Amino acid sequence: MAEQILSQEEIDALLSAMDSGEIDVAEEKQEVAVDVQPYDLTAQNIMQRGRFDALEEVYDKFVNLFQGSLSSLFQRTISVKAISQETVKFGEFIKAFSNPTGFVIFGMEPLIGSALLAFEPNLVFSLIDCMFGGDGKPLEKIREFTKIEQRMLQRMAMAVLKDLETAWDAAYRVRLALRKIETKPEFIYLVNPSDQLVIVVFAISTEGFSGNIHLCLPYLMLEPIKEQLSSSYLREKDRASSFGDEIRKLLGRTEVNIVAELGKTVYSVEDILNFEVDDILRLNTGPQNNVTVNIERISKYRGMPGVVKGSKAVQITEIIDHDRGKG
């Protein structure tokens, strides 16, 4: 250790060199190249979030309901299938549609925001033609919707929303309400162009025509209930339902003691010690009074005593509500 300690002469020489500038005591700065990537705190990365597995059940139920509604409305066999599901940005989605397109904006209370149905124009014209007795032959050239055609589009939209609301009961109870019918993509605004949408495409087809309906659900609308739409929540819900059935079955086979209390009386210990054979005990009730029925020593019913097929019985006349009068 002694050889590592500077002597006084060495210390003086070092200080002198520092004062004269021969030794630069400042650390040499080195520039380090850093790859900086911008990060948007409002950006949504769906891949890092849970999937909405419960919506699969909603889509399946909607397909069955809507297929029946369309077939009944047009009196012909119409096929409805869910053909794709993806997540895209709103700006990219809306650019894919031309003018006119049958846009239906609707609310899903109590969820915040708006969702969208997009009817492809060929499908709209074909369905309207079927409503007026035609065979649904597609138009050779797409044109603007007339006022009457817009009214018919609204009628179709109400049928879709009715079945979709019923289908949503399988996952989360919502109330769907039509807000606006629009035909121009540039007039549609749900969320910011960079925000994500969950897009489900349903194919509608018959022998004479076919087309698609796009269901668009903003991720911001679904995020507050994402836990209820997750696979883990579904498993817990199914498990709870299964256990509930088992508990009900188990309780149904459980035996309990039921005692019909004919009456009461009070005696002293001395009187009881003096009881003899053939003594009569007087009760506080008679044959005309109600009988209290106790289940496991808890009074639950009142009834009238009687005889049924030679056996003593009690006819229930009243259910005792133990909560009445509390508060």
Coordinates of C-alpha atoms in Angstrom, one line a residue:
M1 CA 0.0 0.0 0.0
A2 CA 2.9 2.4 0.8
E3 CA 4.1 2.5 -2.9
Q4 CA 0.5 3.7 -3.9
I5 CA 0.7 6.8 -1.7
L6 CA 2.1 10.0 -3.3
S7 CA 4.9 11.8 -1.6
Q8 CA 4.7 15.5 -0.8
E9 CA 7.0 16.3 -3.7
E10 CA 4.8 14.4 -6.1
I11 CA 1.7 16.2 -4.8
D12 CA 3.3 19.6 -5.3
A13 CA 4.4 18.7 -8.8
L14 CA 0.9 17.5 -9.7
L15 CA -0.7 20.7 -8.4
S16 CA 1.8 22.8 -10.2
A17 CA 1.1 21.0 -13.5
M18 CA -2.7 21.5 -13.0
D19 CA -2.2 25.3 -12.4
S20 CA -0.1 25.6 -15.6
G21 CA -2.6 23.7 -17.7
E22 CA -0.3 20.9 -18.5
I23 CA -3.0 18.4 -17.1
D24 CA -6.7 18.8 -18.1
V25 CA -8.7 17.7 -15.1
A26 CA -12.0 18.0 -16.9
E27 CA -13.4 14.7 -18.2
E28 CA -13.5 14.4 -21.9
K29 CA -17.1 14.4 -23.0
Q30 CA -18.1 11.7 -25.5
E31 CA -21.1 12.1 -27.7
V32 CA -23.3 9.0 -27.6
A33 CA -25.7 8.4 -30.4
V34 CA -29.2 7.7 -29.0
D35 CA -32.0 6.3 -31.2
V36 CA -35.1 8.3 -30.0
Q37 CA -38.5 7.1 -31.0
P38 CA -41.5 9.4 -30.5
Y39 CA -44.2 7.9 -28.2
D40 CA -47.8 8.9 -28.4
L41 CA -49.5 8.5 -24.9
T42 CA -52.9 8.5 -26.6
A43 CA -52.0 5.7 -29.1
Q44 CA -53.8 2.4 -28.6
N45 CA -52.0 -0.9 -29.1
I46 CA -54.6 -3.6 -29.3
M47 CA -52.0 -6.3 -29.3
Q48 CA -51.1 -5.4 -25.7
R49 CA -54.7 -5.5 -24.5
G50 CA -57.0 -8.4 -23.8
R51 CA -59.2 -9.8 -26.5
F52 CA -62.9 -9.4 -26.4
D53 CA -63.7 -13.1 -26.4
A54 CA -67.3 -12.6 -25.2
L55 CA -68.1 -10.8 -28.5
E56 CA -67.7 -14.1 -30.4
E57 CA -70.8 -15.3 -28.7
V58 CA -72.6 -12.1 -29.5
Y59 CA -71.7 -12.4 -33.2
D60 CA -72.9 -16.0 -33.3
K61 CA -76.2 -15.1 -31.7
F62 CA -76.7 -12.1 -33.9
V63 CA -76.1 -14.1 -37.1
N64 CA -78.9 -16.5 -36.1
L65 CA -81.3 -13.8 -35.1
F66 CA -80.7 -11.6 -38.2
Q67 CA -80.8 -14.4 -40.6
G68 CA -84.3 -15.3 -39.3
S69 CA -85.4 -11.7 -39.4
L70 CA -84.3 -11.1 -43.0
S71 CA -85.8 -14.4 -44.2
S72 CA -89.1 -13.5 -42.5
L73 CA -89.1 -9.9 -43.8
F74 CA -88.4 -10.8 -47.4
Q75 CA -90.1 -14.2 -47.5
R76 CA -87.1 -15.9 -49.0
T77 CA -84.0 -17.8 -47.7
I78 CA -81.2 -15.3 -46.9
S79 CA -77.9 -16.4 -45.5
V80 CA -76.0 -14.4 -42.9
K81 CA -72.4 -15.2 -42.0
A82 CA -69.6 -13.5 -40.0
I83 CA -66.7 -13.7 -42.4
S84 CA -64.0 -11.6 -40.7
Q85 CA -62.9 -9.7 -37.6
E86 CA -60.0 -7.3 -37.4
T87 CA -58.7 -4.2 -35.7
V88 CA -58.0 -1.1 -37.9
K89 CA -57.6 2.6 -37.5
F90 CA -60.7 4.7 -38.1
G91 CA -59.0 6.8 -40.7
E92 CA -57.9 3.8 -42.8
F93 CA -61.4 2.2 -42.4
I94 CA -63.5 5.1 -43.6
K95 CA -61.3 5.7 -46.7
A96 CA -62.3 2.3 -48.0
F97 CA -65.9 3.4 -48.7
S98 CA -67.2 5.4 -51.6
N99 CA -70.2 7.7 -51.9
P100 CA -72.9 6.6 -51.4
T101 CA -72.7 4.1 -48.6
G102 CA -75.4 3.3 -46.1
F103 CA -73.9 4.5 -42.8
V104 CA -75.9 4.0 -39.6
I105 CA -74.6 5.7 -36.5
F106 CA -76.0 4.4 -33.2
G107 CA -75.4 4.6 -29.5
M108 CA -75.0 1.7 -27.0
E109 CA -76.1 3.0 -23.6
P110 CA -74.7 2.9 -21.0
L111 CA -71.4 2.9 -23.1
I112 CA -70.0 6.2 -24.1
G113 CA -69.6 7.2 -27.7
S114 CA -71.1 5.9 -31.0
A115 CA -70.8 2.8 -33.0
L116 CA -71.3 2.3 -36.8
L117 CA -73.0 0.0 -39.3
A118 CA -71.8 0.3 -42.9
F119 CA -74.1 -1.2 -45.6
E120 CA -72.4 -1.6 -49.0
P121 CA -74.3 0.3 -51.6
N122 CA -75.0 -2.8 -53.9
L123 CA -76.6 -4.6 -50.8
V124 CA -78.7 -1.6 -50.0
F125 CA -80.2 -1.3 -53.5
S126 CA -80.8 -5.1 -53.6
L127 CA -82.5 -5.2 -50.3
I128 CA -84.7 -2.3 -51.1
D129 CA -85.6 -3.9 -54.5
C130 CA -86.7 -7.0 -52.5
M131 CA -88.8 -4.9 -50.2
F132 CA -90.8 -3.6 -53.2
G133 CA -91.3 -7.1 -54.6
G134 CA -88.3 -7.3 -56.9
D135 CA -85.7 -10.1 -57.1
G136 CA -82.8 -8.0 -55.7
K137 CA -80.9 -7.6 -59.0
P138 CA -78.0 -5.2 -58.4
L139 CA -77.9 -1.9 -60.2
E140 CA -75.6 -1.5 -63.2
K141 CA -74.4 1.9 -61.9
I142 CA -74.3 3.1 -58.4
R143 CA -76.2 6.4 -57.7
E144 CA -77.3 8.5 -54.8
F145 CA -80.0 7.2 -52.5
T146 CA -83.4 8.8 -52.9
K147 CA -85.4 10.0 -49.9
I148 CA -87.6 6.9 -50.0
E149 CA -84.5 4.7 -50.2
Q150 CA -83.0 6.4 -47.2
R151 CA -86.2 5.7 -45.3
M152 CA -86.0 2.0 -46.3
L153 CA -82.4 2.0 -45.2
Q154 CA -83.5 3.3 -41.8
R155 CA -86.1 0.5 -41.6
M156 CA -83.4 -2.1 -42.2
A157 CA -81.1 -0.4 -39.7
M158 CA -83.8 -0.7 -37.0
A159 CA -84.1 -4.4 -37.7
V160 CA -80.4 -4.9 -37.4
L161 CA -80.2 -2.9 -34.2
K162 CA -83.0 -4.8 -32.6
D163 CA -81.4 -8.2 -33.2
L164 CA -77.9 -6.8 -32.2
E165 CA -79.3 -5.5 -28.9
T166 CA -80.8 -8.9 -28.2
A167 CA -77.5 -10.6 -29.1
W168 CA -75.5 -8.4 -26.7
D169 CA -77.4 -9.8 -23.8
A170 CA -75.1 -12.8 -24.0
A171 CA -72.2 -10.5 -22.9
Y172 CA -73.3 -7.2 -21.5
R173 CA -76.7 -5.6 -21.4
V174 CA -76.9 -2.5 -23.6
R175 CA -79.6 -0.4 -25.2
L176 CA -79.1 0.4 -28.9
A177 CA -80.5 3.7 -30.3
L178 CA -80.3 5.0 -33.8
R179 CA -78.7 8.4 -34.0
K180 CA -78.1 9.2 -37.6
I181 CA -78.3 7.9 -41.2
E182 CA -75.6 9.2 -43.5
T183 CA -74.4 8.3 -47.1
K184 CA -71.1 10.3 -47.4
P185 CA -67.9 9.0 -45.8
E186 CA -66.5 12.5 -45.3
F187 CA -69.4 13.2 -42.9
I188 CA -68.7 10.3 -40.6
Y189 CA -66.8 10.9 -37.4
L190 CA -66.7 8.4 -34.6
V191 CA -63.2 8.8 -33.1
N192 CA -59.9 10.3 -34.1
P193 CA -58.4 8.9 -37.3
S194 CA -55.6 7.2 -35.4
D195 CA -58.0 5.5 -32.9
Q196 CA -58.7 1.8 -33.3
L197 CA -61.9 0.1 -34.3
V198 CA -63.0 -3.5 -33.9
I199 CA -64.5 -4.4 -37.3
V200 CA -66.7 -7.4 -37.9
V201 CA -68.0 -8.1 -41.4
F202 CA -71.2 -10.0 -42.0
A203 CA -71.9 -11.4 -45.5
I204 CA -75.5 -11.3 -46.7
S205 CA -76.3 -13.5 -49.6
T206 CA -79.2 -15.1 -51.6
E207 CA -79.3 -16.7 -55.0
G208 CA -79.8 -13.3 -56.7
F209 CA -77.5 -11.0 -54.8
S210 CA -74.9 -10.6 -52.1
G211 CA -73.2 -7.9 -50.0
N212 CA -71.6 -7.1 -46.7
I213 CA -72.5 -5.2 -43.6
H214 CA -69.6 -3.8 -41.5
L215 CA -70.1 -3.5 -37.7
C216 CA -67.6 -1.0 -36.2
L217 CA -67.1 -0.7 -32.5
P218 CA -64.5 1.9 -31.3
Y219 CA -62.1 0.5 -28.8
L220 CA -62.6 3.5 -26.6
M221 CA -66.2 2.5 -26.2
L222 CA -65.4 -1.1 -25.3
E223 CA -62.5 -0.4 -23.0
P224 CA -64.5 0.3 -19.8
I225 CA -66.1 -3.2 -20.0
K226 CA -63.1 -5.1 -21.4
E227 CA -62.9 -7.2 -18.2
Q228 CA -66.5 -8.4 -18.7
L229 CA -65.7 -9.2 -22.3
S230 CA -62.5 -11.2 -21.5
S231 CA -62.2 -15.0 -21.5
S232 CA -61.3 -15.1 -17.8
Y233 CA -64.5 -13.4 -16.9
L234 CA -66.5 -15.8 -19.1
R235 CA -64.8 -18.8 -17.3
E236 CA -65.7 -17.4 -13.9
K237 CA -69.2 -16.7 -15.0
D238 CA -69.7 -20.2 -16.3
R239 CA -68.1 -21.7 -13.2
A240 CA -70.4 -19.6 -10.9
S241 CA -73.4 -20.7 -13.0
S242 CA -72.4 -24.3 -12.8
F243 CA -71.9 -24.2 -9.0
G244 CA -75.2 -22.4 -8.6
D245 CA -77.0 -25.3 -10.3
E246 CA -75.2 -27.8 -8.2
I247 CA -76.0 -26.0 -5.0
R248 CA -79.6 -25.8 -5.9
K249 CA -79.7 -29.5 -6.6
L250 CA -77.9 -30.2 -3.3
L251 CA -80.3 -28.0 -1.3
G252 CA -83.2 -29.6 -3.0
R253 CA -82.2 -33.0 -1.6
T254 CA -81.5 -31.7 1.9
E255 CA -83.8 -32.9 4.7
V256 CA -85.0 -30.4 7.4
N257 CA -87.2 -30.7 10.5
I258 CA -90.6 -29.2 10.3
V259 CA -92.6 -28.7 13.5
A260 CA -96.2 -27.5 13.7
E261 CA -96.6 -25.7 17.0
L262 CA -100.1 -26.2 18.3
G263 CA -99.7 -23.8 21.2
K264 CA -97.7 -22.7 24.2
T265 CA -98.2 -22.5 28.0
V266 CA -96.1 -21.6 31.0
Y267 CA -95.7 -23.5 34.2
S268 CA -93.4 -23.2 37.2
V269 CA -90.9 -25.9 38.0
E270 CA -92.9 -26.8 41.1
D271 CA -96.0 -27.3 39.0
I272 CA -94.1 -29.6 36.6
L273 CA -92.8 -31.7 39.5
N274 CA -96.3 -32.2 40.7
F275 CA -97.7 -33.4 37.3
E276 CA -99.5 -36.7 37.4
V277 CA -101.0 -39.1 34.8
D278 CA -104.2 -37.8 33.2
D279 CA -103.5 -34.2 34.1
I280 CA -104.5 -31.7 31.4
L281 CA -102.3 -28.9 30.1
R282 CA -104.1 -25.8 28.9
L283 CA -102.5 -24.2 25.8
N284 CA -102.9 -20.5 24.7
T285 CA -104.6 -21.5 21.4
G286 CA -107.5 -23.5 20.3
P287 CA -108.6 -25.5 17.2
Q288 CA -109.9 -22.2 15.6
N289 CA -106.5 -20.5 15.9
N290 CA -103.6 -20.5 13.4
V291 CA -100.8 -23.0 13.9
T292 CA -97.2 -21.7 13.6
V293 CA -94.9 -23.9 11.4
N294 CA -91.2 -23.9 12.4
I295 CA -88.4 -25.0 10.1
E296 CA -85.3 -25.9 12.0
R297 CA -86.7 -23.9 15.0
I298 CA -87.4 -20.8 12.9
S299 CA -91.0 -19.8 12.4
K300 CA -91.7 -19.6 8.6
Y301 CA -95.5 -20.2 8.1
R302 CA -98.9 -20.0 9.7
G303 CA -101.7 -22.4 8.9
M304 CA -104.9 -24.1 10.0
P305 CA -104.8 -27.5 11.6
G306 CA -107.0 -30.3 10.1
V307 CA -107.1 -33.9 8.8
V308 CA -106.2 -35.2 5.3
K309 CA -107.0 -38.8 4.5
G310 CA -107.0 -39.7 8.2
S311 CA -103.7 -38.0 8.9
K312 CA -103.2 -34.8 10.9
A313 CA -102.2 -31.9 8.7
V314 CA -101.7 -28.1 8.5
Q315 CA -102.9 -26.0 5.6
I316 CA -100.5 -23.1 5.0
T317 CA -102.4 -19.8 5.1
E318 CA -99.6 -17.2 5.6
I319 CA -95.8 -16.8 5.0
I320 CA -94.0 -15.1 7.9
D321 CA -91.9 -12.2 6.8
H322 CA -89.2 -11.6 9.4
D323 CA -88.0 -8.4 7.6
R324 CA -91.3 -6.7 7.9
G325 CA -91.3 -3.9 10.3
K326 CA -87.5 -3.5 10.3
G327 CA -85.8 -0.2 9.5

